[in-house]
Amino acid sequence: MPDPRKGPLPVTAETVRRAAQALKEGRLVAFPTETVYGLGASALDPSAVVRIFEAKRRPAFDPLIVHTSDAPSAFDLCSSVPPVARQLAERYWPGPLTLVLPKTAVVPDVVTSGLPTVAVRVPAHPVALELIRAFGGPVAAPSANLFGYTSPTHAQAVLDDLGDRVDLVLDGGACSVGIESTVLLVEGQKGVLLRPGGIPVEELREFLPVEKASSTPLAPRSPGQLESHYAPWTTLLLCEGGNAGVYRAASALALSAAEEGRPRPRLGALLFGPQPSDIDDVLDAAENLSETGDLRSAATRLFAAIRALDKMNLDLLLASTVPDTGIGGAINDRLIRASRRPSVPAAGTGTEPKDPIHGN
Ligand code: TXA
Ligand code: MG
């Protein structure tokens, strides 16, 4: 097995074959999808699936998405499939939509965290599809990050988080969508939005009525939807009012530091759209998600931008929400969760350094 610390493997027929072989042996393979990189294991091999939870330090109550190379293989894992679920699959697969449906006995309980449902999706990335076909079965794969941290949209980010906890990383370049799939629970003729994502909920409403999941932090409908998620180590503060709001907040922070005789805090910002000309004067670093205000490009860049700022040893990150239309809803969901402190501690091994803010 190649040493993942030596770097991600370029995609060739040979490396895909090796990755498929690794899955057959119960090992973990990180691979690109159009949304984010996934940390894959054979979905029907419970001991391989347990290794995913260990590598990510993911709590056992948070179920995994099962990836297949076509809709029939996905629906084979489901005990009943309403016609509207088939229509959605027809329209959006391969693509960033995950359907949650009643599971068959074939799906191990460890995959679904004991739930009677299973989440299935056909990813729209040629490398993901090639890998699943070469493996010849369903692949369970969460995002390939440490639990609670920002999802990886390029291969190096997987290694930064997981190092040698992953057996092999296939490098398929940057992910095009950049935000995870939309997770939709289909119950008869209606849908429940468990996670906003790559397919805007407005589009899904053309197929079926969709309500937003109502859940309490202690009993979430979608167990992965914790209040705090996607969070950088550096505290992220959300400001009202777009780039101008970020500018005002940065100026106020600098002013109060000066008044109190403290050094000015080192500030980083996520910007969106045209930026005030002198905003660089009040920031130490900035990533503009899209200067033209394009939401799709902003989604593509979001997680890489957060990771880049998070590596700079800044004191605080500032951001503002984006327009809530289309994929903007999913971007805002990520920004809001990234700005929250965790209320549920991640299950750690105890060997990693403790972080005072995140607790894991
Ligand atoms: O785009 C994506 O969906 C990526 C790529 C790799 O496919 N995967 C991903 O997986 O984001 P993960 O594990 O990070 O998020 C899966 C989400 C979690 O919020 C989990 O709670 C929810 O799906 N989920 C999985 N199975 C479920 C089920 N049976 N019922 C309710 N929610 C479920
Ligand atoms: Mg995730």
Short mmCIF file of C-alpha atoms and ligand atoms in Angstrom, two decimals:
data_model
loop_
_atom_site.label_atom_id
_atom_site.label_comp_id
_atom_site.label_asym_id
_atom_site.label_seq_id
_atom_site.Cartn_x
_atom_site.Cartn_y
_atom_site.Cartn_z
CA MET A 1 0.00 0.00 0.00
CA PRO A 2 1.46 3.41 -0.90
CA ASP A 3 2.23 5.72 2.01
CA PRO A 4 -0.39 8.49 1.83
CA ARG A 5 2.04 10.91 3.49
CA LYS A 6 4.06 10.80 0.27
CA GLY A 7 1.15 12.63 -1.33
CA PRO A 8 -2.03 12.02 -3.26
CA LEU A 9 -1.86 9.70 -6.26
CA PRO A 10 -2.53 11.06 -9.74
CA VAL A 11 -5.46 9.32 -11.39
CA THR A 12 -4.46 6.60 -13.87
CA ALA A 13 -6.03 3.26 -14.78
CA GLU A 14 -3.44 1.66 -12.47
CA THR A 15 -4.07 3.88 -9.43
CA VAL A 16 -7.84 3.47 -9.75
CA ARG A 17 -7.33 -0.29 -9.89
CA ARG A 18 -5.16 -0.12 -6.75
CA ALA A 19 -7.77 2.01 -5.01
CA ALA A 20 -10.53 -0.49 -5.89
CA GLN A 21 -8.35 -3.31 -4.58
CA ALA A 22 -7.80 -1.39 -1.34
CA LEU A 23 -11.59 -1.07 -0.90
CA LYS A 24 -11.94 -4.83 -1.45
CA GLU A 25 -9.40 -5.38 1.34
CA GLY A 26 -11.43 -3.27 3.76
CA ARG A 27 -9.20 -0.20 3.55
CA LEU A 28 -10.04 3.51 3.30
CA VAL A 29 -9.71 5.41 0.02
CA ALA A 30 -10.23 9.15 -0.37
CA PHE A 31 -11.56 10.10 -3.79
CA PRO A 32 -12.88 13.19 -5.57
CA THR A 33 -16.55 13.80 -6.16
CA GLU A 34 -18.07 16.86 -7.81
CA THR A 35 -19.06 18.19 -4.36
CA VAL A 36 -16.18 17.46 -1.96
CA TYR A 37 -13.65 14.64 -1.46
CA GLY A 38 -15.13 11.52 0.11
CA LEU A 39 -13.52 9.06 2.53
CA GLY A 40 -14.67 5.75 1.10
CA ALA A 41 -14.98 2.20 2.37
CA SER A 42 -16.92 -0.84 1.23
CA ALA A 43 -20.46 -0.06 2.41
CA LEU A 44 -21.32 -3.73 2.94
CA ASP A 45 -18.25 -4.45 5.11
CA PRO A 46 -19.07 -3.31 8.67
CA SER A 47 -15.48 -3.44 9.93
CA ALA A 48 -14.28 -1.26 7.02
CA VAL A 49 -17.10 1.21 7.75
CA VAL A 50 -16.08 1.39 11.42
CA ARG A 51 -12.64 2.53 10.25
CA ILE A 52 -14.25 5.58 8.57
CA PHE A 53 -15.74 6.67 11.90
CA GLU A 54 -12.38 6.15 13.63
CA ALA A 55 -10.34 8.00 11.00
CA LYS A 56 -12.65 11.03 11.01
CA ARG A 57 -13.32 10.88 14.76
CA ARG A 58 -16.93 10.92 13.75
CA PRO A 59 -19.53 10.04 16.39
CA ALA A 60 -21.31 6.75 15.70
CA PHE A 61 -24.72 8.49 15.69
CA ASP A 62 -23.97 10.29 12.40
CA PRO A 63 -24.88 8.03 9.43
CA LEU A 64 -23.01 7.83 6.12
CA ILE A 65 -24.04 8.36 2.50
CA VAL A 66 -23.76 5.30 0.26
CA HIS A 67 -22.45 6.00 -3.26
CA THR A 68 -23.26 3.86 -6.28
CA SER A 69 -22.51 4.19 -9.98
CA ASP A 70 -26.16 4.17 -11.11
CA ALA A 71 -29.70 4.59 -9.84
CA PRO A 72 -30.73 0.89 -9.96
CA SER A 73 -27.78 -0.06 -7.72
CA ALA A 74 -28.74 2.74 -5.30
CA PHE A 75 -32.40 1.69 -5.18
CA ASP A 76 -31.40 -1.97 -4.66
CA LEU A 77 -30.38 -0.83 -1.17
CA CYS A 78 -33.83 0.67 -0.49
CA SER A 79 -36.88 -1.36 0.56
CA SER A 80 -39.36 1.01 -1.07
CA VAL A 81 -38.85 3.74 -3.61
CA PRO A 82 -41.70 6.21 -4.21
CA PRO A 83 -42.18 7.23 -7.86
CA VAL A 84 -41.11 10.81 -7.08
CA ALA A 85 -37.74 9.53 -5.82
CA ARG A 86 -37.23 7.81 -9.16
CA GLN A 87 -38.12 11.03 -10.97
CA LEU A 88 -35.60 12.98 -8.87
CA ALA A 89 -32.93 10.37 -9.59
CA GLU A 90 -33.73 10.52 -13.28
CA ARG A 91 -33.34 14.31 -13.26
CA TYR A 92 -30.38 14.81 -10.90
CA TRP A 93 -28.19 11.68 -10.93
CA PRO A 94 -25.33 11.59 -11.38
CA GLY A 95 -25.22 14.76 -9.30
CA PRO A 96 -25.22 16.49 -5.91
CA LEU A 97 -28.52 15.11 -4.56
CA THR A 98 -28.71 12.51 -1.79
CA LEU A 99 -32.00 10.67 -1.24
CA VAL A 100 -32.87 9.18 2.15
CA LEU A 101 -35.20 6.17 1.82
CA PRO A 102 -36.14 3.06 3.85
CA LYS A 103 -33.22 0.62 3.82
CA THR A 104 -33.05 -3.10 3.07
CA ALA A 105 -31.42 -5.59 5.44
CA VAL A 106 -28.35 -5.68 3.16
CA VAL A 107 -27.19 -2.28 4.46
CA PRO A 108 -25.26 -2.75 7.71
CA ASP A 109 -26.60 -0.85 10.75
CA VAL A 110 -23.22 0.78 11.27
CA VAL A 111 -23.65 2.66 7.96
CA THR A 112 -27.01 4.15 8.96
CA SER A 113 -26.24 4.56 12.68
CA GLY A 114 -29.09 2.16 13.38
CA LEU A 115 -31.68 4.23 11.48
CA PRO A 116 -34.26 2.38 9.35
CA THR A 117 -33.33 4.61 6.38
CA VAL A 118 -30.28 4.83 4.11
CA ALA A 119 -28.86 7.86 2.27
CA VAL A 120 -27.93 7.10 -1.36
CA ARG A 121 -26.33 9.13 -4.13
CA VAL A 122 -24.73 8.70 -7.55
CA PRO A 123 -21.84 11.20 -7.75
CA ALA A 124 -21.11 13.12 -10.96
CA HIS A 125 -17.34 12.77 -11.05
CA PRO A 126 -15.70 10.45 -13.56
CA VAL A 127 -13.08 9.28 -11.05
CA ALA A 128 -15.69 8.49 -8.39
CA LEU A 129 -17.76 6.54 -10.92
CA GLU A 130 -14.73 4.70 -12.27
CA LEU A 131 -13.66 3.75 -8.75
CA ILE A 132 -17.12 2.49 -7.73
CA ARG A 133 -17.37 0.44 -10.95
CA ALA A 134 -13.89 -1.02 -10.53
CA PHE A 135 -14.70 -1.92 -6.93
CA GLY A 136 -17.99 -3.44 -8.00
CA GLY A 137 -20.21 -2.46 -5.06
CA PRO A 138 -21.61 0.41 -3.01
CA VAL A 139 -19.11 2.76 -1.33
CA ALA A 140 -19.93 4.48 1.98
CA ALA A 141 -18.26 7.88 2.07
CA PRO A 142 -18.58 10.94 4.25
CA SER A 143 -16.63 14.09 3.45
CA ALA A 144 -12.93 13.31 3.98
CA ASN A 145 -12.29 15.82 6.79
CA LEU A 146 -11.96 15.52 10.53
CA PHE A 147 -15.43 15.59 12.06
CA GLY A 148 -16.72 19.12 12.52
CA TYR A 149 -14.01 20.75 10.40
CA THR A 150 -14.25 22.30 6.94
CA SER A 151 -14.82 19.79 4.12
CA PRO A 152 -11.95 19.13 1.65
CA THR A 153 -12.30 20.32 -1.94
CA HIS A 154 -8.79 19.31 -3.02
CA ALA A 155 -6.62 16.26 -2.36
CA GLN A 156 -4.03 18.02 -0.20
CA ALA A 157 -6.77 19.14 2.21
CA VAL A 158 -7.61 15.46 2.80
CA LEU A 159 -4.01 14.74 3.73
CA ASP A 160 -3.81 17.86 5.91
CA ASP A 161 -6.71 16.52 7.96
CA LEU A 162 -6.33 12.76 7.87
CA GLY A 163 -2.64 12.07 7.10
CA ASP A 164 -1.93 8.36 7.36
CA ARG A 165 -5.41 7.60 8.70
CA VAL A 166 -6.38 7.17 5.05
CA ASP A 167 -4.75 4.36 3.06
CA LEU A 168 -4.79 6.02 -0.35
CA VAL A 169 -5.85 9.40 -1.78
CA LEU A 170 -6.78 9.73 -5.46
CA ASP A 171 -6.06 13.25 -6.70
CA GLY A 172 -8.77 14.40 -9.10
CA GLY A 173 -8.02 18.12 -8.77
CA ALA A 174 -10.41 20.67 -7.30
CA CYS A 175 -14.09 19.79 -6.84
CA SER A 176 -16.38 21.72 -9.17
CA VAL A 177 -19.47 22.22 -6.97
CA GLY A 178 -17.48 22.73 -3.77
CA ILE A 179 -20.36 22.23 -1.33
CA GLU A 180 -21.85 18.90 -0.29
CA SER A 181 -24.93 17.33 -1.81
CA THR A 182 -28.46 18.34 -0.87
CA VAL A 183 -29.84 15.67 1.48
CA LEU A 184 -33.56 14.99 0.97
CA LEU A 185 -35.67 12.54 2.98
CA VAL A 186 -38.47 11.29 0.73
CA GLU A 187 -41.59 10.20 2.60
CA GLY A 188 -44.31 9.16 0.16
CA GLN A 189 -45.18 12.21 -1.92
CA LYS A 190 -43.37 14.77 0.23
CA GLY A 191 -39.78 15.65 0.99
CA VAL A 192 -37.93 16.88 4.06
CA LEU A 193 -34.78 18.91 3.47
CA LEU A 194 -32.17 17.48 5.83
CA ARG A 195 -29.24 19.52 4.44
CA PRO A 196 -29.18 22.28 1.82
CA GLY A 197 -26.51 21.62 -0.80
CA GLY A 198 -25.53 21.54 -4.45
CA ILE A 199 -29.12 21.31 -5.77
CA PRO A 200 -31.17 24.33 -4.61
CA VAL A 201 -34.33 23.41 -2.70
CA GLU A 202 -36.35 25.70 -5.02
CA GLU A 203 -35.60 23.28 -7.86
CA LEU A 204 -36.70 20.25 -5.83
CA ARG A 205 -40.01 21.96 -5.06
CA GLU A 206 -40.89 21.61 -8.74
CA PHE A 207 -41.12 17.84 -8.08
CA LEU A 208 -42.63 17.62 -4.59
CA PRO A 209 -43.51 19.73 -1.56
CA VAL A 210 -40.38 20.08 0.59
CA GLU A 211 -40.41 21.15 4.21
CA LYS A 212 -37.31 22.10 6.15
CA ALA A 213 -36.35 19.60 8.84
CA SER A 214 -37.42 20.72 12.26
CA SER A 215 -35.13 19.27 14.85
CA THR A 216 -33.62 20.07 18.17
CA PRO A 217 -29.86 19.83 18.67
CA LEU A 218 -30.43 16.78 20.86
CA ALA A 219 -32.63 14.93 18.38
CA PRO A 220 -31.79 16.12 14.89
CA ARG A 221 -33.74 14.58 11.99
CA SER A 222 -30.43 14.50 10.16
CA PRO A 223 -27.92 13.53 12.80
CA GLY A 224 -25.04 15.25 11.00
CA GLN A 225 -26.76 18.62 11.08
CA LEU A 226 -25.25 19.81 14.31
CA GLU A 227 -25.39 23.50 15.07
CA SER A 228 -21.63 23.81 14.76
CA HIS A 229 -19.97 22.24 11.73
CA TYR A 230 -17.50 23.11 8.98
CA ALA A 231 -15.73 25.26 11.57
CA PRO A 232 -12.19 26.57 11.10
CA TRP A 233 -9.87 26.62 14.13
CA THR A 234 -9.78 30.41 13.89
CA THR A 235 -12.98 31.96 15.23
CA LEU A 236 -15.27 33.11 12.42
CA LEU A 237 -17.51 36.12 13.08
CA LEU A 238 -20.50 36.78 10.84
CA CYS A 239 -21.21 40.46 10.12
CA GLU A 240 -24.39 42.02 8.77
CA GLY A 241 -24.31 43.95 5.51
CA GLY A 242 -21.97 42.26 3.04
CA ASN A 243 -18.45 43.56 2.35
CA ALA A 244 -19.33 46.98 3.76
CA GLY A 245 -20.36 45.29 7.01
CA VAL A 246 -17.06 43.37 7.11
CA TYR A 247 -15.21 46.66 6.53
CA ARG A 248 -17.09 48.38 9.37
CA ALA A 249 -16.46 45.50 11.77
CA ALA A 250 -12.74 45.37 10.92
CA SER A 251 -12.40 49.14 11.38
CA ALA A 252 -14.24 49.03 14.72
CA LEU A 253 -12.03 46.21 15.98
CA ALA A 254 -8.88 48.13 14.99
CA LEU A 255 -10.19 51.29 16.63
CA SER A 256 -11.08 49.68 19.94
CA ALA A 257 -7.68 47.95 20.05
CA ALA A 258 -6.00 51.34 19.51
CA GLU A 259 -8.13 52.97 22.22
CA GLU A 260 -7.24 50.24 24.68
CA GLY A 261 -3.55 50.30 23.73
CA ARG A 262 -3.65 46.69 22.48
CA PRO A 263 -2.01 45.57 19.26
CA ARG A 264 -4.46 45.53 16.36
CA PRO A 265 -5.90 42.00 15.95
CA ARG A 266 -4.77 40.19 12.81
CA LEU A 267 -7.94 39.91 10.74
CA GLY A 268 -8.85 37.78 7.76
CA ALA A 269 -12.05 38.03 5.75
CA LEU A 270 -14.18 36.09 3.32
CA LEU A 271 -15.57 38.63 0.87
CA PHE A 272 -18.22 38.30 -1.84
CA GLY A 273 -18.75 40.72 -4.73
CA PRO A 274 -17.08 44.05 -5.50
CA GLN A 275 -15.01 45.21 -2.54
CA PRO A 276 -14.56 48.65 -0.98
CA SER A 277 -11.28 50.06 -2.40
CA ASP A 278 -9.55 50.55 0.96
CA ILE A 279 -10.74 47.33 2.61
CA ASP A 280 -7.21 45.91 2.39
CA ASP A 281 -6.07 48.64 4.81
CA VAL A 282 -8.08 47.08 7.64
CA LEU A 283 -7.49 43.41 6.81
CA ASP A 284 -4.36 41.25 7.02
CA ALA A 285 -5.75 38.71 4.55
CA ALA A 286 -8.82 38.38 2.38
CA GLU A 287 -10.31 35.78 0.06
CA ASN A 288 -12.96 37.05 -2.30
CA LEU A 289 -15.30 34.13 -3.07
CA SER A 290 -16.44 35.85 -6.27
CA GLU A 291 -15.73 39.48 -7.16
CA THR A 292 -18.50 39.34 -9.76
CA GLY A 293 -20.98 38.08 -7.18
CA ASP A 294 -21.49 34.68 -8.80
CA LEU A 295 -22.91 32.23 -6.23
CA ARG A 296 -21.80 29.05 -8.02
CA SER A 297 -18.16 30.23 -8.13
CA ALA A 298 -18.44 31.28 -4.49
CA ALA A 299 -19.60 27.77 -3.53
CA THR A 300 -16.70 26.23 -5.46
CA ARG A 301 -14.18 28.38 -3.57
CA LEU A 302 -15.75 28.52 -0.11
CA PHE A 303 -14.04 25.66 1.73
CA ALA A 304 -10.60 26.18 0.14
CA ALA A 305 -10.81 29.87 1.06
CA ILE A 306 -11.69 29.07 4.68
CA ARG A 307 -8.84 26.55 4.86
CA ALA A 308 -6.35 29.03 3.35
CA LEU A 309 -7.26 31.74 5.89
CA ASP A 310 -7.25 29.21 8.71
CA LYS A 311 -3.59 28.38 8.00
CA MET A 312 -2.47 32.01 8.47
CA ASN A 313 -2.49 32.25 12.26
CA LEU A 314 -4.95 35.10 12.22
CA ASP A 315 -6.79 36.23 15.36
CA LEU A 316 -10.24 36.38 13.81
CA LEU A 317 -12.02 35.73 10.53
CA LEU A 318 -14.86 37.96 9.36
CA ALA A 319 -17.53 37.11 6.79
CA SER A 320 -21.00 38.13 5.76
CA THR A 321 -23.80 35.96 4.41
CA VAL A 322 -24.48 35.91 0.65
CA PRO A 323 -27.86 36.27 -1.12
CA ASP A 324 -30.05 33.39 0.00
CA THR A 325 -31.18 32.31 -3.49
CA GLY A 326 -30.09 29.19 -5.38
CA ILE A 327 -26.91 27.66 -3.97
CA GLY A 328 -26.60 30.76 -1.74
CA GLY A 329 -28.85 28.99 0.80
CA ALA A 330 -26.29 26.19 1.14
CA ILE A 331 -23.37 28.66 1.35
CA ASN A 332 -25.12 30.55 4.16
CA ASP A 333 -25.88 27.29 5.98
CA ARG A 334 -22.12 26.50 5.96
CA LEU A 335 -21.12 30.04 7.02
CA ILE A 336 -23.59 30.08 9.91
CA ARG A 337 -22.53 26.66 11.20
CA ALA A 338 -18.84 27.53 10.76
CA SER A 339 -19.34 30.59 12.94
CA ARG A 340 -20.84 28.61 15.83
CA ARG A 341 -19.02 26.97 18.67
CA PRO A 342 -19.77 23.28 19.09
CA SER A 343 -22.41 22.22 21.59
CA VAL A 344 -21.65 18.52 21.19
CA PRO A 345 -18.03 17.50 21.65
CA ALA A 346 -16.61 15.34 18.88
CA ALA A 347 -15.61 11.82 19.85
CA GLY A 348 -11.82 12.05 20.06
CA THR A 349 -9.19 9.46 20.66
CA GLY A 350 -7.59 11.64 23.29
CA THR A 351 -4.25 11.54 21.50
CA GLU A 352 -4.66 14.74 19.48
CA PRO A 353 -3.90 18.20 20.86
CA LYS A 354 -6.90 19.72 22.57
CA ASP A 355 -8.29 22.81 20.97
CA PRO A 356 -9.67 25.29 23.50
CA ILE A 357 -12.51 26.43 21.26
CA HIS A 358 -13.62 23.30 19.48
CA GLY A 359 -13.03 20.83 22.27
CA ASN A 360 -11.79 18.12 19.91
O1 TXA B 1 -21.63 15.69 -1.22
C1 TXA B 1 -21.70 14.87 -0.31
O2 TXA B 1 -22.80 14.50 0.15
C2 TXA B 1 -20.40 14.30 0.24
C3 TXA B 1 -19.72 13.48 -0.86
C4 TXA B 1 -18.48 12.77 -0.38
O3 TXA B 1 -20.63 12.61 -1.42
N1 TXA B 1 -20.63 13.49 1.39
C5 TXA B 1 -20.99 14.04 2.59
O4 TXA B 1 -21.13 13.13 3.61
O5 TXA B 1 -21.18 15.22 2.76
P1 TXA B 1 -21.23 13.53 5.14
O6 TXA B 1 -21.13 12.26 5.87
O7 TXA B 1 -20.23 14.55 5.44
O8 TXA B 1 -22.70 14.06 5.30
C6 TXA B 1 -23.79 13.17 5.22
C7 TXA B 1 -25.03 13.80 5.78
C8 TXA B 1 -24.93 13.94 7.28
O9 TXA B 1 -25.54 15.18 7.65
C9 TXA B 1 -25.76 12.74 7.78
O10 TXA B 1 -26.31 12.96 9.06
C10 TXA B 1 -26.83 12.67 6.69
O11 TXA B 1 -26.15 12.93 5.50
N2 TXA B 1 -27.42 11.31 6.61
C11 TXA B 1 -26.82 10.19 6.17
N3 TXA B 1 -27.67 9.14 6.28
C12 TXA B 1 -28.81 9.60 6.80
C13 TXA B 1 -30.05 9.00 7.17
N4 TXA B 1 -30.27 7.70 7.01
N5 TXA B 1 -31.01 9.80 7.69
C14 TXA B 1 -30.80 11.13 7.86
N6 TXA B 1 -29.63 11.76 7.54
C15 TXA B 1 -28.66 11.00 7.02
MG MG B 2 -19.25 16.18 6.23
#
